[in-house]
Short mmCIF file of C-alpha atoms and ligand atoms in Angstrom, two decimals:
data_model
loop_
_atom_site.label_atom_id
_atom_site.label_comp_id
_atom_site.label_asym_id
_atom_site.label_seq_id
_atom_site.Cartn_x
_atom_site.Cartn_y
_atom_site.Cartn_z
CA UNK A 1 3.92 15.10 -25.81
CA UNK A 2 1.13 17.26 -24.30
CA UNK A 3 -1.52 16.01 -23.03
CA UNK A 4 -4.85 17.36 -21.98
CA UNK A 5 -5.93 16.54 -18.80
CA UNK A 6 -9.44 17.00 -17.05
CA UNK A 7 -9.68 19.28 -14.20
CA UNK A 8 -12.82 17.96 -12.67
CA UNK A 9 -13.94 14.74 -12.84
CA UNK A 10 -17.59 13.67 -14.23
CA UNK A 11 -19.46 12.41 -11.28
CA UNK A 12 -18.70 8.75 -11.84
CA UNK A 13 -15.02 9.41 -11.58
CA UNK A 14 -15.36 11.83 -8.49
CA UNK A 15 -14.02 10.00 -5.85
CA UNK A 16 -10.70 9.76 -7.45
CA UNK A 17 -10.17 13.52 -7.95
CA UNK A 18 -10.94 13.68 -4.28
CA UNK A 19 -8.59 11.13 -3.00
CA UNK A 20 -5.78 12.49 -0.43
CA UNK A 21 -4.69 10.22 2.46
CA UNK A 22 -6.32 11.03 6.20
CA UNK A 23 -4.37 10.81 8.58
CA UNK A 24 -7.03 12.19 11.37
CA UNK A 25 -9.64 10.29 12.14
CA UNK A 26 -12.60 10.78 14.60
CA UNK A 27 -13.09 8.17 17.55
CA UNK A 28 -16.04 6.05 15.54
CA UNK A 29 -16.97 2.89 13.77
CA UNK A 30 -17.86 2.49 10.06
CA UNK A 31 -21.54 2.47 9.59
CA UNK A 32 -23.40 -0.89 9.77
CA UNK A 33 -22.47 -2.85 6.96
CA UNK A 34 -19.89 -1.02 5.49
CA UNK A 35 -16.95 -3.20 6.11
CA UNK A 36 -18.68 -5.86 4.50
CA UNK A 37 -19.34 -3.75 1.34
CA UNK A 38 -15.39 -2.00 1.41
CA UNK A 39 -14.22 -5.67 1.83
CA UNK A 40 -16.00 -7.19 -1.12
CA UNK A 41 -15.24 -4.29 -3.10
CA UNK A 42 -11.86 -5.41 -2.73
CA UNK A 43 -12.43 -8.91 -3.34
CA UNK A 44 -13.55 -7.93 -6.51
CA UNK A 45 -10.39 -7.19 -7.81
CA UNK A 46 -8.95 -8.79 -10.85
CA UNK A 47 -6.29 -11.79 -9.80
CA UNK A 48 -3.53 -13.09 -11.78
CA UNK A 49 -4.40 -16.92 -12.61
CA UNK A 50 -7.03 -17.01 -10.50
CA UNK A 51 -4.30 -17.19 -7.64
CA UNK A 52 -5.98 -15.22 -4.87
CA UNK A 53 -1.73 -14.44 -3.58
CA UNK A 54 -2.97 -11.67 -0.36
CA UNK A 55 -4.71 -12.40 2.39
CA UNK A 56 -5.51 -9.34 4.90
CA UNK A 57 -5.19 -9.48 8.70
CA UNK A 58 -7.66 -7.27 10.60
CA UNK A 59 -6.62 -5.59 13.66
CA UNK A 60 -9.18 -5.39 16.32
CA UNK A 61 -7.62 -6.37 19.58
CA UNK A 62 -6.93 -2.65 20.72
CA UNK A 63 -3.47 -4.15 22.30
CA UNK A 64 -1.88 -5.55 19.15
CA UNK A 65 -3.16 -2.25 17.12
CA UNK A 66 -0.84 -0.15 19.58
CA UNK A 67 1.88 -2.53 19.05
CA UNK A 68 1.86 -2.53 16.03
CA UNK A 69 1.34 1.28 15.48
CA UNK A 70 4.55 1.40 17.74
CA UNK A 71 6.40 -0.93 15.16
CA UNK A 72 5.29 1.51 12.29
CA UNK A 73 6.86 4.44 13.15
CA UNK A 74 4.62 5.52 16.07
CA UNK A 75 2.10 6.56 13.69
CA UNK A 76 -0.76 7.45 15.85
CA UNK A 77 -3.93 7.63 12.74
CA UNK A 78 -3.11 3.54 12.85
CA UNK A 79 -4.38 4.14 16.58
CA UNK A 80 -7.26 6.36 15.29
CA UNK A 81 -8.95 4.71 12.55
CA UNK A 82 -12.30 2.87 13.10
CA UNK A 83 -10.60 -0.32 10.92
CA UNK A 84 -6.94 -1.29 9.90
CA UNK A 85 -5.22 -3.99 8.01
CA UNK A 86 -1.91 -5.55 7.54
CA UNK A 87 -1.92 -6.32 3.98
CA UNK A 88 -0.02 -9.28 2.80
CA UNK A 89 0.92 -11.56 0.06
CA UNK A 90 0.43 -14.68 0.40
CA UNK A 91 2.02 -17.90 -1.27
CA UNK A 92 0.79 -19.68 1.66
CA UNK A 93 -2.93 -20.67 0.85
CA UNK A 94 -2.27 -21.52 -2.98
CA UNK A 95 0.36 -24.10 -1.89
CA UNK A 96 -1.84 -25.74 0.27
CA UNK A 97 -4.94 -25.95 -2.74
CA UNK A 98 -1.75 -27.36 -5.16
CA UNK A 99 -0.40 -30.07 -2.46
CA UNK A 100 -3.84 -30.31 -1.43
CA UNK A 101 -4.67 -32.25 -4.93
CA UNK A 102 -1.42 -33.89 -4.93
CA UNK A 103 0.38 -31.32 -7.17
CA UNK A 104 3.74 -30.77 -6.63
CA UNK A 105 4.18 -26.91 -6.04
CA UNK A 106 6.35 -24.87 -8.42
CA UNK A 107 6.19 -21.30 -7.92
CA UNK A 108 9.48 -19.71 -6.60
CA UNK A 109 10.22 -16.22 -4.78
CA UNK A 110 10.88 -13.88 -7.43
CA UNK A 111 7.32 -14.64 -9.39
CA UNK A 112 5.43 -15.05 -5.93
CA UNK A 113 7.04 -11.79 -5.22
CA UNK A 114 5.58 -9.71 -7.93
CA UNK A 115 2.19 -11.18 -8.56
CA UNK A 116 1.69 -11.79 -4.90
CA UNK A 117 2.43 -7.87 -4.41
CA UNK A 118 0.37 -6.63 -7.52
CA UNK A 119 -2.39 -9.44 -6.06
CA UNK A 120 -2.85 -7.77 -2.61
CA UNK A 121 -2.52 -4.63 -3.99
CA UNK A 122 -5.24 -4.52 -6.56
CA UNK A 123 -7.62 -6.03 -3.52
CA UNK A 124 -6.31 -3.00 -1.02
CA UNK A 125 -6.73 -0.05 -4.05
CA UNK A 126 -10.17 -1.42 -4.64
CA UNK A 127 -10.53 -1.37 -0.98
CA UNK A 128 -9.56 2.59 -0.77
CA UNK A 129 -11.67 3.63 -3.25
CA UNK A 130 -15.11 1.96 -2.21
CA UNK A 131 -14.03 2.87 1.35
CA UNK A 132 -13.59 6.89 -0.24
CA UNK A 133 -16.77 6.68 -2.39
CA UNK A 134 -19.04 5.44 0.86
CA UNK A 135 -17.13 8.80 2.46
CA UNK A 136 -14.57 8.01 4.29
CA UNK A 137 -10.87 8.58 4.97
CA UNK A 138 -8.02 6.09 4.02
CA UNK A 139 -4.02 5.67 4.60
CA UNK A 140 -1.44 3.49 3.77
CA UNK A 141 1.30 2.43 6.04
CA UNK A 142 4.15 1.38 4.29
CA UNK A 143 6.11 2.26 7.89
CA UNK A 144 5.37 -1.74 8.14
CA UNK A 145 8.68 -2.23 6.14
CA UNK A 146 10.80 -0.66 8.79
CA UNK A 147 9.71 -4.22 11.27
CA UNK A 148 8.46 -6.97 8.25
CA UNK A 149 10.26 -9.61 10.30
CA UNK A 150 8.55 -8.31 13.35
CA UNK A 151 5.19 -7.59 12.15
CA UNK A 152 5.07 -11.43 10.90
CA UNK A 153 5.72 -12.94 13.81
CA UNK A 154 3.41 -10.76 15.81
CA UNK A 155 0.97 -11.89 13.49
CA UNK A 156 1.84 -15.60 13.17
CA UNK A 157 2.39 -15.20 9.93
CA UNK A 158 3.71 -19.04 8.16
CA UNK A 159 6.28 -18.86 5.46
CA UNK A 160 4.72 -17.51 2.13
CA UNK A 161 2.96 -14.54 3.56
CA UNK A 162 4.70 -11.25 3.83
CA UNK A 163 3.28 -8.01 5.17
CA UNK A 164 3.40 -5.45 2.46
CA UNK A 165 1.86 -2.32 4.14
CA UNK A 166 -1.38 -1.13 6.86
CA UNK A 167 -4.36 0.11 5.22
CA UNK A 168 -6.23 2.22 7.89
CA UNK A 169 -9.49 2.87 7.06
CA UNK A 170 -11.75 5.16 9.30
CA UNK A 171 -14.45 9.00 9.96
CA UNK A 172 -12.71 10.94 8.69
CA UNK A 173 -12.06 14.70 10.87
CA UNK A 174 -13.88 17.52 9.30
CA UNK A 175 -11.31 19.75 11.17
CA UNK A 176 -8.30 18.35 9.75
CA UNK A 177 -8.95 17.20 6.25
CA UNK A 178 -6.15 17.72 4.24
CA UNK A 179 -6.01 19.30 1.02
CA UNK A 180 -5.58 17.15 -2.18
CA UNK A 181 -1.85 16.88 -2.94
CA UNK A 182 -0.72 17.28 -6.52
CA UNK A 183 0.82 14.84 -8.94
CA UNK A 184 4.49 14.42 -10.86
CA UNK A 185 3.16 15.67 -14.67
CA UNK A 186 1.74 13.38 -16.97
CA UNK A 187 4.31 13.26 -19.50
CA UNK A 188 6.97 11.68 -17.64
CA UNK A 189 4.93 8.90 -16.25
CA UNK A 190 2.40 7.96 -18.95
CA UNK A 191 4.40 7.50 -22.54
CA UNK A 192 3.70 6.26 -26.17
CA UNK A 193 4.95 2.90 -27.60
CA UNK A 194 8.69 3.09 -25.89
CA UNK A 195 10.17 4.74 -23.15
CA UNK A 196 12.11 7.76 -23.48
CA UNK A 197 15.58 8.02 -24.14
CA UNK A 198 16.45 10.11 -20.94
CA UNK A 199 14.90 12.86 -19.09
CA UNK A 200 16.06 16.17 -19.46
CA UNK A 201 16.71 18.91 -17.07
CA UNK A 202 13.89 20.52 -17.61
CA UNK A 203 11.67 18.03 -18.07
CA UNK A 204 13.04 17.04 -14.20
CA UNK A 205 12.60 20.15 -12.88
CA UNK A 206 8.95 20.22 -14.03
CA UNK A 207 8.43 17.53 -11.49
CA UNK A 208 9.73 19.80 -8.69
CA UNK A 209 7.56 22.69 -10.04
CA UNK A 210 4.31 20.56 -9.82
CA UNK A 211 5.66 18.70 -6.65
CA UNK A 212 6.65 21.63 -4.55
CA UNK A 213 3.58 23.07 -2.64
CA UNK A 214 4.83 23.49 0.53
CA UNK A 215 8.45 22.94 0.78
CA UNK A 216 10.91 21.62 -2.09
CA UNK A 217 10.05 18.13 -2.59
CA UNK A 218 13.85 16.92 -3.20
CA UNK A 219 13.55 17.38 0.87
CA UNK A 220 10.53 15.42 1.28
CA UNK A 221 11.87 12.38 -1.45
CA UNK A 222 15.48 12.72 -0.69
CA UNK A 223 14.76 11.23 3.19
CA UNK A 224 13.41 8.40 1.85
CA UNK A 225 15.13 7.33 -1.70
CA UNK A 226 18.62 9.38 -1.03
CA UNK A 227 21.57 7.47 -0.08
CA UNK A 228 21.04 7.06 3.49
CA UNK A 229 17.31 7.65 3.48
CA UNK A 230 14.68 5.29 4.93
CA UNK A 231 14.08 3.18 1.97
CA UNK A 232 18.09 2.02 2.40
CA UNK A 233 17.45 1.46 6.39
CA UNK A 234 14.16 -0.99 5.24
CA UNK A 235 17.04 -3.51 2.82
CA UNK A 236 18.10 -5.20 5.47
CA UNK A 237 14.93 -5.64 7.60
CA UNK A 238 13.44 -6.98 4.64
CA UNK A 239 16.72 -9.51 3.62
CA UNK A 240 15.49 -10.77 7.46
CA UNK A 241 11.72 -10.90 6.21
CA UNK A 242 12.19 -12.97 3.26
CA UNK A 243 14.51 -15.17 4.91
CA UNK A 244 12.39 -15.65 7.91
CA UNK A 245 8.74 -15.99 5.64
CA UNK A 246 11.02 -18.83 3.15
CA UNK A 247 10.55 -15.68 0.26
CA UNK A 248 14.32 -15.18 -0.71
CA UNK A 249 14.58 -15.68 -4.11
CA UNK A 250 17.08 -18.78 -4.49
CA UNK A 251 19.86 -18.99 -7.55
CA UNK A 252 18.15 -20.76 -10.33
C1 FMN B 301 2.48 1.90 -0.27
C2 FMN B 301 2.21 3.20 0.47
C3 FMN B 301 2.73 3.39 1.73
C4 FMN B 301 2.43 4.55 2.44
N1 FMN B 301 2.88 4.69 3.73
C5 FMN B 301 2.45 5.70 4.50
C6 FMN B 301 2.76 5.75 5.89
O1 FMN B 301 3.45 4.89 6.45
N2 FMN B 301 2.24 6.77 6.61
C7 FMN B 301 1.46 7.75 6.07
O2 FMN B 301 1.00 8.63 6.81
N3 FMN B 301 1.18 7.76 4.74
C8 FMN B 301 1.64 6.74 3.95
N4 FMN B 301 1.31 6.68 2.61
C9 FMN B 301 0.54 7.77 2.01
C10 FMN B 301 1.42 8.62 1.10
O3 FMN B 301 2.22 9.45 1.88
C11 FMN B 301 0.49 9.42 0.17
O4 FMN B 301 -0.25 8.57 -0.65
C12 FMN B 301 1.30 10.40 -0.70
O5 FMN B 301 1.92 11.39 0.10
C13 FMN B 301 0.38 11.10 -1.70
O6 FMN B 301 -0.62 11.81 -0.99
P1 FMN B 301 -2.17 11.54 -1.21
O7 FMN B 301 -2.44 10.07 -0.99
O8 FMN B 301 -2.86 12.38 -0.17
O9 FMN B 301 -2.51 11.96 -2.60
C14 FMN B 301 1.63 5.56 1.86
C15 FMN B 301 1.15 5.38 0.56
C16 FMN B 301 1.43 4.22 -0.13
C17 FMN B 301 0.86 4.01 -1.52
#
């Protein structure tokens, strides 16, 4: 099914037609005030049960930032950018508010998994975009997967709370702004009442087609989802992580 879709966005929606992740920031703060308003931006954010599963760990003490920028791959924009979080879920707090009352707490991994996930995450989006709209540059670091275990500990992290990803946040460089990066089509993501039987050839290779700006994107996915690829390296540092944060689901 074709659909139609908008090449510009009306002004209220502008900011997500010009989202693209920075990865070049200049040496500066956020403007007074601003971290205050990107934070409760994010607070906003709807949360399942009124559960409040993330918390966020800000990284100011210049040492641990390089540390952990080390532990993510070396990225160097996590070195850059005027703010950056380790974004968690967290099981943690909400078992302490249940015991707290004399509840007896019942929530296992594999639910404290997802809606602790989708919890932090709808917080961090929100985040992105009111840090975009006030003008400035954002990037996830999902690099944080290749040390969980170690990231936790560095962070003091109790069982319950898992790092997820970094959100770096920071002025963005005029020089090195990156263009906007294109999208798999809408007809393979977005679908009507069920989902489709299979996808065909063609309707595969019309991902490529849109995906393919630079280079063939089977290189860029295959080094991460291929057989071999990072994603398969992360498995077992993150067997280590749940074990070591009390997440692993248990039989039931
Ligand atoms: C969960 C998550 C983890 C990511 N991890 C990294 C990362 O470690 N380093 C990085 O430079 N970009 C990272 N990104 C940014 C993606 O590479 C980027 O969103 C994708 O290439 C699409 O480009 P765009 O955001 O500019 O549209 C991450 C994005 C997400 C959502």
């Amino acid at each position: 099914m074709d659909h139609p879709i908008p090449v510009t966005f009306p002004p209220a929606l502008a900011v997500f037609g010009q989202h693209r992740s920075v990865r070049f920031f200049l040496h500066e703060p956020l403007a007074p005030g601003d971290l205050d308003l990107i934070i409760e931006a994010g607070r906003r954010a709807p949360t399942d049960a009124q559960g409040h599963m993330y918390s966020f760990v800000r990284i100011t003490d210049a040492a641990r930032r390089d540390r952990l920028a080390t532990l993510c791959a070396n990225q160097q924009h996590i070195r850059d950018a005027a703010e950056f979080f380790i974004v968690c879920l967290d099981v943690h707090r909400l078992r302490r508010l249940i015991e707290q009352r004399g509840g007896e707490w019942g929530m296992r991994a594999r639910i404290g998994l997802i809606y602790g996930a989708t919890d932090a995450t709808m917080v961090a989006q929100n985040m992105v975009v009111a840090a975009e709209a006030l003008g400035y540059g954002t990037c996830y670091i999902g690099a944080v997967q290749n040390h969980t275990d170690l990231i936790a500990q560095e962070l003091a992290l109790p069982p319950g709370v898992l790092p997820l990803y970094g959100l770096c946040i920071g002025v963005i460089d005029p020089e090195k702004y990156p263009p906007v990066k294109p999208r798999i089509p809408r007809a393979l993501c977005f679908f009507e009442n069920s989902y489709p039987a299979d996808f065909t050839p063609a309707e595969l290779e019309s991902a490529y087609a849109a995906m393919s700006v630079k280079r063939d994107w089977y290189e860029s996915i295959r080094t991460y989802f291929a057989a071999g690829g990072t994603m398969a390296h992360r498995e077992p540092v993150m067997a280590r992580a749940l074990r070591q944060q009390a997440l692993d689901p248990q039989p039931v």
